[in-house]
mmCIF file of C-alpha atoms in Angstrom:
data_model
loop_
_atom_site.group_PDB
_atom_site.id
_atom_site.type_symbol
_atom_site.label_atom_id
_atom_site.label_comp_id
_atom_site.label_asym_id
_atom_site.label_seq_id
_atom_site.Cartn_x
_atom_site.Cartn_y
_atom_site.Cartn_z
ATOM 1 C CA MET A 1 -170.646 364.355 104.673
ATOM 2 C CA THR A 2 -169.728 361.085 106.367
ATOM 3 C CA PRO A 3 -169.268 358.279 103.836
ATOM 4 C CA PRO A 4 -172.537 356.375 103.426
ATOM 5 C CA ARG A 5 -172.939 353.325 105.590
ATOM 6 C CA SER A 6 -173.507 351.159 102.576
ATOM 7 C CA SER A 7 -169.953 351.899 101.462
ATOM 8 C CA ALA A 8 -168.613 349.630 104.166
ATOM 9 C CA LYS A 9 -170.809 346.844 102.830
ATOM 10 C CA GLY A 10 -170.437 347.418 99.106
ATOM 11 C CA TRP A 11 -166.640 347.741 98.989
ATOM 12 C CA PRO A 12 -166.368 350.689 96.529
ATOM 13 C CA LEU A 13 -163.272 352.811 96.306
ATOM 14 C CA SER A 14 -163.117 355.201 99.216
ATOM 15 C CA ASP A 15 -163.290 358.963 98.796
ATOM 16 C CA ARG A 16 -159.530 359.015 99.246
ATOM 17 C CA ALA A 17 -158.896 356.606 96.406
ATOM 18 C CA ALA A 18 -161.220 358.575 94.142
ATOM 19 C CA PHE A 19 -159.299 361.725 95.055
ATOM 20 C CA LEU A 20 -156.010 360.093 94.157
ATOM 21 C CA ARG A 21 -157.411 358.748 90.885
ATOM 22 C CA ARG A 22 -158.765 362.167 89.843
ATOM 23 C CA ALA A 23 -155.425 363.715 90.650
ATOM 24 C CA GLY A 24 -153.705 361.369 88.202
ATOM 25 C CA VAL A 25 -151.007 360.275 90.595
ATOM 26 C CA GLY A 26 -150.110 356.930 89.049
ATOM 27 C CA ALA A 27 -146.516 358.038 88.656
ATOM 28 C CA ALA A 28 -144.172 358.366 91.587
ATOM 29 C CA GLY A 29 -143.307 361.959 92.342
ATOM 30 C CA PHE A 30 -146.744 363.175 93.356
ATOM 31 C CA SER A 31 -146.884 366.102 95.776
ATOM 32 C CA LEU A 32 -150.184 366.827 97.486
ATOM 33 C CA GLY A 33 -149.506 370.522 97.846
ATOM 34 C CA GLY A 34 -149.760 371.013 94.091
ATOM 35 C CA LEU A 35 -153.312 369.664 94.065
ATOM 36 C CA LEU A 36 -154.746 372.171 96.510
ATOM 37 C CA GLY A 37 -155.613 375.800 95.909
ATOM 38 C CA PRO A 38 -153.185 378.448 97.183
ATOM 39 C CA ALA A 39 -155.248 379.309 100.258
ATOM 40 C CA GLU A 40 -155.707 375.705 101.263
ATOM 41 C CA ALA A 41 -152.122 374.775 100.575
ATOM 42 C CA LEU A 42 -150.926 377.537 102.941
ATOM 43 C CA ALA A 43 -153.670 377.171 105.562
ATOM 44 C CA GLY A 44 -152.360 376.682 109.074
ATOM 45 C CA ASP A 45 -148.994 378.343 108.253
ATOM 46 C CA GLY A 46 -147.206 379.295 111.453
ATOM 47 C CA GLY A 47 -143.481 379.028 112.042
ATOM 48 C CA GLY A 48 -143.334 379.499 115.789
ATOM 49 C CA ASP A 49 -140.358 381.349 117.260
ATOM 50 C CA PHE A 50 -137.603 379.544 115.383
ATOM 51 C CA ALA A 51 -134.858 381.633 113.852
ATOM 52 C CA ALA A 52 -135.071 382.402 110.151
ATOM 53 C CA HIS A 53 -134.026 379.338 108.162
ATOM 54 C CA PRO A 54 -134.069 378.006 104.599
ATOM 55 C CA ARG A 55 -137.331 376.565 103.288
ATOM 56 C CA TRP A 56 -136.046 373.027 103.596
ATOM 57 C CA ARG A 57 -137.546 370.366 101.337
ATOM 58 C CA PHE A 58 -138.345 367.015 102.900
ATOM 59 C CA VAL A 59 -139.021 364.037 100.649
ATOM 60 C CA PHE A 60 -141.280 361.126 101.593
ATOM 61 C CA VAL A 61 -140.460 357.891 99.775
ATOM 62 C CA CYS A 62 -143.487 355.629 100.190
ATOM 63 C CA HIS A 63 -143.897 352.041 99.025
ATOM 64 C CA ARG A 64 -147.589 352.608 98.108
ATOM 65 C CA THR A 65 -148.025 356.207 97.019
ATOM 66 C CA VAL A 66 -151.676 355.852 95.937
ATOM 67 C CA ASP A 67 -152.953 353.741 98.835
ATOM 68 C CA PRO A 68 -155.904 355.670 100.336
ATOM 69 C CA LEU A 69 -154.503 354.970 103.808
ATOM 70 C CA PHE A 70 -151.710 357.456 103.068
ATOM 71 C CA VAL A 71 -153.911 360.417 102.167
ATOM 72 C CA ALA A 72 -153.962 361.266 105.874
ATOM 73 C CA THR A 73 -150.170 360.802 105.967
ATOM 74 C CA GLN A 74 -149.760 363.408 103.247
ATOM 75 C CA PHE A 75 -152.091 365.803 105.054
ATOM 76 C CA GLY A 76 -150.025 365.318 108.219
ATOM 77 C CA ALA A 77 -146.780 366.040 106.386
ATOM 78 C CA GLN A 78 -148.292 369.095 104.720
ATOM 79 C CA ASP A 79 -149.585 370.491 107.994
ATOM 80 C CA ALA A 80 -146.271 370.008 109.795
ATOM 81 C CA ALA A 81 -144.344 371.547 106.878
ATOM 82 C CA ALA A 82 -146.637 374.592 106.997
ATOM 83 C CA LEU A 83 -145.978 375.020 110.734
ATOM 84 C CA VAL A 84 -142.229 375.222 110.265
ATOM 85 C CA ARG A 85 -142.240 376.979 106.867
ATOM 86 C CA CYS A 86 -140.784 374.094 104.898
ATOM 87 C CA SER A 87 -142.079 371.956 102.037
ATOM 88 C CA PHE A 88 -142.471 368.261 101.349
ATOM 89 C CA GLN A 89 -142.614 366.001 98.310
ATOM 90 C CA TRP A 90 -144.423 362.655 98.022
ATOM 91 C CA THR A 91 -142.630 360.009 95.929
ATOM 92 C CA GLY A 92 -142.113 356.265 95.732
ATOM 93 C CA SER A 93 -143.898 353.303 94.179
ATOM 94 C CA PRO A 94 -147.636 353.322 93.405
ATOM 95 C CA GLY A 95 -148.039 349.584 93.978
ATOM 96 C CA GLY A 96 -145.533 348.312 96.528
ATOM 97 C CA ASN A 97 -142.610 347.670 94.172
ATOM 98 C CA ALA A 98 -139.365 347.632 96.162
ATOM 99 C CA GLY A 99 -137.221 348.468 93.120
ATOM 100 C CA GLN A 100 -139.261 351.573 92.344
ATOM 101 C CA THR A 101 -139.122 352.628 95.991
ATOM 102 C CA ILE A 102 -135.328 352.248 96.044
ATOM 103 C CA LYS A 103 -135.000 354.304 92.835
ATOM 104 C CA ALA A 104 -137.141 357.048 94.417
ATOM 105 C CA LEU A 105 -134.873 356.981 97.481
ATOM 106 C CA GLU A 106 -131.799 357.302 95.270
ATOM 107 C CA ALA A 107 -133.450 360.170 93.377
ATOM 108 C CA ALA A 108 -134.184 361.967 96.662
ATOM 109 C CA VAL A 109 -130.531 361.647 97.685
ATOM 110 C CA GLY A 110 -129.294 362.696 94.237
ATOM 111 C CA GLY A 111 -131.729 365.616 94.213
ATOM 112 C CA ARG A 112 -130.225 366.897 97.482
ATOM 113 C CA ALA A 113 -133.330 366.571 99.624
ATOM 114 C CA ASP A 114 -132.931 368.282 102.988
ATOM 115 C CA GLY A 115 -134.431 365.303 104.793
ATOM 116 C CA ILE A 116 -135.928 361.953 103.825
ATOM 117 C CA ALA A 117 -138.708 359.847 105.312
ATOM 118 C CA VAL A 118 -138.721 356.381 103.724
ATOM 119 C CA SER A 119 -140.631 353.116 103.967
ATOM 120 C CA VAL A 120 -137.846 350.562 104.416
ATOM 121 C CA LEU A 121 -139.158 347.364 102.842
ATOM 122 C CA ASP A 122 -135.900 345.439 103.077
ATOM 123 C CA ARG A 123 -132.831 346.327 105.107
ATOM 124 C CA GLY A 124 -130.300 344.878 102.683
ATOM 125 C CA ALA A 125 -131.879 346.255 99.524
ATOM 126 C CA PHE A 126 -132.203 349.763 100.960
ATOM 127 C CA ARG A 127 -128.781 349.883 102.625
ATOM 128 C CA ALA A 128 -126.941 351.511 99.704
ATOM 129 C CA GLY A 129 -129.482 354.333 99.389
ATOM 130 C CA LEU A 130 -129.532 354.966 103.138
ATOM 131 C CA ASP A 131 -125.728 354.940 103.285
ATOM 132 C CA ALA A 132 -125.652 357.467 100.442
ATOM 133 C CA ALA A 133 -128.028 359.724 102.391
ATOM 134 C CA ARG A 134 -125.807 359.466 105.468
ATOM 135 C CA ARG A 135 -122.671 360.317 103.498
ATOM 136 C CA ALA A 136 -124.466 363.317 101.983
ATOM 137 C CA GLY A 137 -125.421 364.549 105.453
ATOM 138 C CA ILE A 138 -129.150 364.118 104.799
ATOM 139 C CA PRO A 139 -131.137 363.269 107.942
ATOM 140 C CA ALA A 140 -133.472 360.325 107.436
ATOM 141 C CA VAL A 141 -136.250 358.554 109.291
ATOM 142 C CA ALA A 142 -138.220 355.414 108.477
ATOM 143 C CA PHE A 143 -142.016 355.643 108.417
ATOM 144 C CA ASN A 144 -144.883 353.134 108.165
ATOM 145 C CA VAL A 145 -142.549 350.189 107.418
ATOM 146 C CA ASP A 146 -139.130 349.478 108.855
ATOM 147 C CA SER A 147 -137.879 345.998 108.026
ATOM 148 C CA GLY A 148 -134.705 346.350 110.041
ATOM 149 C CA SER A 149 -133.113 349.570 108.781
ATOM 150 C CA GLY A 150 -130.702 349.221 111.693
ATOM 151 C CA THR A 151 -129.815 352.840 112.379
ATOM 152 C CA LEU A 152 -132.907 354.852 111.423
ATOM 153 C CA ALA A 153 -135.470 356.118 113.870
ATOM 154 C CA TYR A 154 -138.893 354.718 112.994
ATOM 155 C CA VAL A 155 -142.296 356.438 113.094
ATOM 156 C CA GLY A 156 -145.126 353.961 112.658
ATOM 157 C CA GLU A 157 -146.800 350.847 113.916
ATOM 158 C CA ASN A 158 -144.714 348.222 115.653
ATOM 159 C CA PRO A 159 -146.471 345.279 113.980
ATOM 160 C CA TYR A 160 -145.486 342.691 116.573
ATOM 161 C CA ALA A 161 -146.557 344.889 119.491
ATOM 162 C CA ALA A 162 -149.804 345.766 117.684
ATOM 163 C CA GLY A 163 -150.425 342.071 117.136
ATOM 164 C CA LEU A 164 -149.863 341.396 120.830
ATOM 165 C CA ARG A 165 -152.551 343.932 121.724
ATOM 166 C CA ALA A 166 -154.966 342.484 119.165
ATOM 167 C CA GLY A 167 -154.299 338.940 120.391
ATOM 168 C CA ALA A 168 -154.895 339.907 124.013
ATOM 169 C CA GLU A 169 -158.126 341.694 123.077
ATOM 170 C CA ILE A 170 -159.636 338.856 121.038
ATOM 171 C CA ALA A 171 -158.616 336.399 123.779
ATOM 172 C CA ARG A 172 -160.463 338.530 126.315
ATOM 173 C CA LEU A 173 -163.550 338.679 124.111
ATOM 174 C CA ALA A 174 -163.657 334.993 123.077
ATOM 175 C CA ARG A 175 -162.661 333.199 126.268
ATOM 176 C CA ASP A 176 -161.942 329.465 126.229
ATOM 177 C CA ALA A 177 -162.919 329.225 122.562
ATOM 178 C CA GLU A 178 -161.349 328.606 119.202
ATOM 179 C CA ILE A 179 -160.282 331.767 117.372
ATOM 180 C CA LEU A 180 -159.784 331.904 113.607
ATOM 181 C CA LEU A 181 -156.804 334.044 112.639
ATOM 182 C CA LEU A 182 -157.378 335.467 109.158
ATOM 183 C CA ALA A 183 -154.155 336.118 107.257
ATOM 184 C CA PRO A 184 -153.187 336.608 103.595
ATOM 185 C CA MET A 185 -151.873 333.610 101.710
ATOM 186 C CA ARG A 186 -148.614 335.472 101.013
ATOM 187 C CA PRO A 187 -148.353 338.189 103.649
ATOM 188 C CA GLU A 188 -145.900 341.045 103.460
ATOM 189 C CA ARG A 189 -143.220 340.898 106.130
ATOM 190 C CA TRP A 190 -144.860 343.351 108.513
ATOM 191 C CA ILE A 191 -148.217 341.584 108.184
ATOM 192 C CA GLY A 192 -146.453 338.360 109.141
ATOM 193 C CA ARG A 193 -145.061 340.096 112.233
ATOM 194 C CA ARG A 194 -148.591 341.146 113.209
ATOM 195 C CA LEU A 195 -149.673 337.510 113.006
ATOM 196 C CA GLU A 196 -146.723 336.439 115.161
ATOM 197 C CA GLY A 197 -147.759 339.041 117.718
ATOM 198 C CA VAL A 198 -151.398 337.883 117.712
ATOM 199 C CA LEU A 199 -150.288 334.294 118.307
ATOM 200 C CA ALA A 200 -148.058 335.412 121.169
ATOM 201 C CA GLY A 201 -150.960 337.407 122.629
ATOM 202 C CA LEU A 202 -153.153 334.306 122.579
ATOM 203 C CA ARG A 203 -150.470 332.178 124.208
ATOM 204 C CA SER A 204 -150.041 334.660 127.055
ATOM 205 C CA ALA A 205 -153.786 335.027 127.722
ATOM 206 C CA PRO A 206 -154.984 333.545 131.044
ATOM 207 C CA THR A 207 -157.788 331.641 129.265
ATOM 208 C CA SER A 208 -155.429 330.110 126.657
ATOM 209 C CA PRO A 209 -157.798 330.259 123.661
ATOM 210 C CA ARG A 210 -156.969 328.104 120.657
ATOM 211 C CA GLY A 211 -155.825 329.960 117.544
ATOM 212 C CA ARG A 212 -156.216 328.454 114.083
ATOM 213 C CA ILE A 213 -154.734 330.254 111.065
ATOM 214 C CA VAL A 214 -156.996 330.580 108.030
ATOM 215 C CA ARG A 215 -155.213 331.726 104.869
ATOM 216 C CA LEU A 216 -157.206 334.052 102.612
ATOM 217 C CA HIS A 217 -156.681 335.026 98.988
ATOM 218 C CA GLY A 218 -158.415 336.940 96.217
ATOM 219 C CA GLY A 219 -160.664 339.975 96.411
ATOM 220 C CA PRO A 220 -163.135 341.013 99.095
ATOM 221 C CA LYS A 221 -165.995 338.807 97.880
ATOM 222 C CA GLN A 222 -163.731 335.771 97.648
ATOM 223 C CA GLN A 223 -162.390 336.350 101.139
ATOM 224 C CA GLN A 224 -165.908 336.687 102.526
ATOM 225 C CA ALA A 225 -166.785 333.299 101.024
ATOM 226 C CA GLN A 226 -163.624 331.762 102.484
ATOM 227 C CA ILE A 227 -164.441 333.107 105.951
ATOM 228 C CA GLU A 228 -167.983 331.755 105.759
ATOM 229 C CA ALA A 229 -166.622 328.360 104.715
ATOM 230 C CA ALA A 230 -164.138 328.382 107.601
ATOM 231 C CA LEU A 231 -166.911 329.162 110.094
ATOM 232 C CA GLY A 232 -168.922 326.290 108.619
ATOM 233 C CA ARG A 233 -166.016 323.893 109.116
ATOM 234 C CA ARG A 234 -165.323 325.146 112.651
ATOM 235 C CA PRO A 235 -168.761 325.621 114.241
ATOM 236 C CA GLY A 236 -167.182 325.969 117.678
ATOM 237 C CA ALA A 237 -165.165 329.037 116.696
ATOM 238 C CA ARG A 238 -166.176 332.130 118.633
ATOM 239 C CA GLY A 239 -163.545 334.606 117.520
ATOM 240 C CA LEU A 240 -162.166 336.106 114.306
ATOM 241 C CA CYS A 241 -159.013 338.208 114.165
ATOM 242 C CA ALA A 242 -157.772 339.481 110.803
ATOM 243 C CA VAL A 243 -154.290 340.906 110.351
ATOM 244 C CA ASP A 244 -154.829 343.097 107.278
ATOM 245 C CA ARG A 245 -157.376 345.588 105.987
ATOM 246 C CA VAL A 246 -159.110 343.391 103.393
ATOM 247 C CA GLY A 247 -159.499 340.471 105.766
ATOM 248 C CA THR A 248 -160.828 342.775 108.493
ATOM 249 C CA LEU A 249 -163.482 344.232 106.202
ATOM 250 C CA ALA A 250 -164.385 340.753 104.977
ATOM 251 C CA ALA A 251 -164.782 339.478 108.547
ATOM 252 C CA GLY A 252 -166.985 342.396 109.572
ATOM 253 C CA THR A 253 -169.133 342.051 106.464
ATOM 254 C CA VAL A 254 -169.639 338.318 107.074
ATOM 255 C CA ILE A 255 -170.600 338.878 110.696
ATOM 256 C CA GLU A 256 -173.104 341.546 109.691
ATOM 257 C CA ARG A 257 -174.658 339.477 106.913
ATOM 258 C CA LEU A 258 -174.933 336.236 108.918
ATOM 259 C CA GLY A 259 -175.931 337.877 112.184
ATOM 260 C CA SER A 260 -172.983 336.102 113.787
ATOM 261 C CA ARG A 261 -172.709 338.563 116.655
ATOM 262 C CA ALA A 262 -175.989 337.208 118.052
ATOM 263 C CA LYS A 263 -174.407 333.729 117.964
ATOM 264 C CA GLY A 264 -171.587 334.899 120.208
ATOM 265 C CA ILE A 265 -168.848 335.470 117.625
ATOM 266 C CA ARG A 266 -166.507 338.366 118.372
ATOM 267 C CA ALA A 267 -164.034 339.873 115.942
ATOM 268 C CA GLY A 268 -161.433 342.528 115.260
ATOM 269 C CA GLY A 269 -158.614 343.476 112.915
ATOM 270 C CA PHE A 270 -156.448 346.208 111.455
ATOM 271 C CA ASP A 271 -156.283 349.338 109.312
ATOM 272 C CA LEU A 272 -159.872 350.272 108.536
ATOM 273 C CA LEU A 273 -160.559 353.483 106.615
ATOM 274 C CA PRO A 274 -163.533 355.649 107.723
ATOM 275 C CA PRO A 275 -166.163 353.721 105.699
ATOM 276 C CA GLY A 276 -165.029 350.465 107.257
ATOM 277 C CA LEU A 277 -165.069 351.928 110.750
ATOM 278 C CA VAL A 278 -168.860 351.784 110.502
ATOM 279 C CA LEU A 279 -168.522 348.041 111.088
ATOM 280 C CA VAL A 280 -166.918 348.800 114.452
ATOM 281 C CA SER A 281 -169.310 351.571 115.450
ATOM 282 C CA GLU A 282 -172.304 349.316 114.675
ATOM 283 C CA GLY A 283 -170.846 346.438 116.681
ATOM 284 C CA HIS A 284 -170.135 343.965 113.885
ATOM 285 C CA LEU A 285 -166.451 344.261 114.723
ATOM 286 C CA ASP A 286 -165.392 344.700 118.336
ATOM 287 C CA PHE A 287 -162.130 346.523 117.733
ATOM 288 C CA VAL A 288 -159.631 347.685 115.131
ATOM 289 C CA VAL A 289 -155.948 348.573 115.435
ATOM 290 C CA ASP A 290 -155.393 351.942 113.773
ATOM 291 C CA GLN A 291 -151.919 352.976 112.568
ATOM 292 C CA ARG A 292 -152.668 356.718 112.905
ATOM 293 C CA PRO A 293 -151.410 357.492 109.390
ATOM 294 C CA TYR A 294 -151.716 361.269 109.903
ATOM 295 C CA VAL A 295 -149.126 361.033 112.674
ATOM 296 C CA GLN A 296 -146.835 359.098 110.332
ATOM 297 C CA GLY A 297 -146.659 362.182 108.124
ATOM 298 C CA PHE A 298 -146.717 364.907 110.769
ATOM 299 C CA VAL A 299 -144.028 363.579 113.123
ATOM 300 C CA PRO A 300 -141.309 362.789 110.525
ATOM 301 C CA VAL A 301 -141.466 366.344 109.144
ATOM 302 C CA LEU A 302 -141.020 367.808 112.625
ATOM 303 C CA GLN A 303 -138.155 365.426 113.353
ATOM 304 C CA LEU A 304 -136.367 366.213 110.106
ATOM 305 C CA PHE A 305 -136.902 369.931 110.687
ATOM 306 C CA LEU A 306 -135.422 369.719 114.178
ATOM 307 C CA ALA A 307 -132.449 367.778 112.843
ATOM 308 C CA ARG A 308 -131.840 370.617 110.367
ATOM 309 C CA VAL A 309 -132.547 373.642 112.511
ATOM 310 C CA SER A 310 -130.509 372.206 115.410
ATOM 311 C CA GLU A 311 -127.665 371.324 113.036
ATOM 312 C CA GLY A 312 -127.783 367.737 114.238
ATOM 313 C CA THR A 313 -128.017 368.493 117.927
ATOM 314 C CA VAL A 314 -131.472 366.863 117.917
ATOM 315 C CA SER A 315 -131.652 363.525 116.112
ATOM 316 C CA PRO A 316 -134.847 361.788 114.926
ATOM 317 C CA TRP A 317 -136.366 359.417 117.478
ATOM 318 C CA GLY A 318 -138.699 356.450 117.296
ATOM 319 C CA ALA A 319 -142.443 356.792 117.787
ATOM 320 C CA GLU A 320 -144.973 353.917 117.883
ATOM 321 C CA THR A 321 -148.205 355.250 116.410
ATOM 322 C CA SER A 322 -150.772 352.422 116.533
ATOM 323 C CA VAL A 323 -153.713 352.301 118.925
ATOM 324 C CA LEU A 324 -156.509 349.804 119.556
ATOM 325 C CA LEU A 325 -159.950 351.351 119.059
ATOM 326 C CA ARG A 326 -163.313 349.994 120.218
ATOM 327 C CA ALA A 327 -166.832 351.044 119.213
ATOM 328 C CA GLY A 328 -166.950 354.051 121.519
ATOM 329 C CA ASP A 329 -163.596 355.251 120.221
ATOM 330 C CA VAL A 330 -164.537 355.217 116.534
ATOM 331 C CA GLU A 331 -167.986 356.804 116.812
ATOM 332 C CA ARG A 332 -166.650 360.325 116.387
ATOM 333 C CA LEU A 333 -164.367 359.233 113.536
ATOM 334 C CA VAL A 334 -167.419 357.965 111.647
ATOM 335 C CA GLU A 335 -169.453 361.109 112.343
ATOM 336 C CA THR A 336 -166.827 363.687 111.362
ATOM 337 C CA LYS A 337 -164.725 364.512 108.314
ATOM 338 C CA SER A 338 -161.197 365.707 108.912
ATOM 339 C CA ARG A 339 -157.653 365.850 107.626
ATOM 340 C CA PHE A 340 -156.665 363.712 110.599
ATOM 341 C CA GLU A 341 -158.488 360.719 109.108
ATOM 342 C CA GLY A 342 -157.939 361.756 105.483
ATOM 343 C CA SER A 343 -161.653 362.171 104.795
ATOM 344 C CA SER A 344 -161.465 365.932 104.138
ATOM 345 C CA SER A 345 -158.800 368.301 102.838
ATOM 346 C CA ARG A 346 -160.267 371.226 104.798
ATOM 347 C CA HIS A 347 -158.722 372.860 107.861
ATOM 348 C CA ASP A 348 -161.677 372.880 110.245
ATOM 349 C CA TYR A 349 -161.978 373.619 113.922
ATOM 350 C CA PRO A 350 -164.278 372.482 115.393
ATOM 351 C CA LEU A 351 -164.443 369.465 113.103
ATOM 352 C CA ARG A 352 -167.492 369.151 110.874
ATOM 353 C CA ARG A 353 -170.064 366.515 111.783
ATOM 354 C CA GLY A 354 -172.334 364.724 109.344
#
């Protein structure tokens, strides 16, 4: 069943977060495969025409292991591992702690992982662990975050390029008007790069709209109040562009509640989960930039497998995964449940609707 529309308005935990909570995955070292029944864990097993090979174990080291965004990433990794008859492990930090993420990376190297996909939060801090992987002959790829790893291929959103697309889109929608750019008070590095990209997108727009940064803090309700206050102070503003998930949901909720779309205000943002996509499909938000988290799990496994099975002849390569979605693009995502969006653990084809 598609998440109820009220969920986008009431801000409860998503189905994904509830799944993670029930699974008891507060500790790093969680592996999704152990949570599924035998049939489901092996569903989609293929192998293609590759020669017989070891059942290599690929370790994902994520900076936010229990973020509901990454449920789809784990499904993608599981599906790719099943195709090539390998396995994967999900480790890292539950809450974005760089030290915990580095320790998980070191544990993956010490545990002789056959390949590592890692969120690189800081180039300098992660250098020792990545160098150790290289010396051990372990292929590695960055995923979701790459703050200048230097030598690793990266599978994920290019935050600056994604920001450029978002900036160009909101400039097109709110021509010759002031646009409020909604950003966290203390943004993570990649969120800051999105904001830089949005600003660059506004500057390069033919209509040269005026961008004003509004810093947000606190929970969803607090951010909604801050956005309403900003609109009150800037009555001429005709655009909102948020650069993170909470701000995007807050903006869409404010527009819905105040009926701001009828007043000519257009808006967009980043990283909505299926319940939040309702705000786009109903027209309260005009667009959202989606990271395609499933791809961020699926592609690294295939790259690490090819590095192993080719004995280094094929090296991992970069892949930008983000895409800008408008109302017509998200309609099917709202109506269906699938592993590709992380809203179902089932292997279905055709996808289930409703």
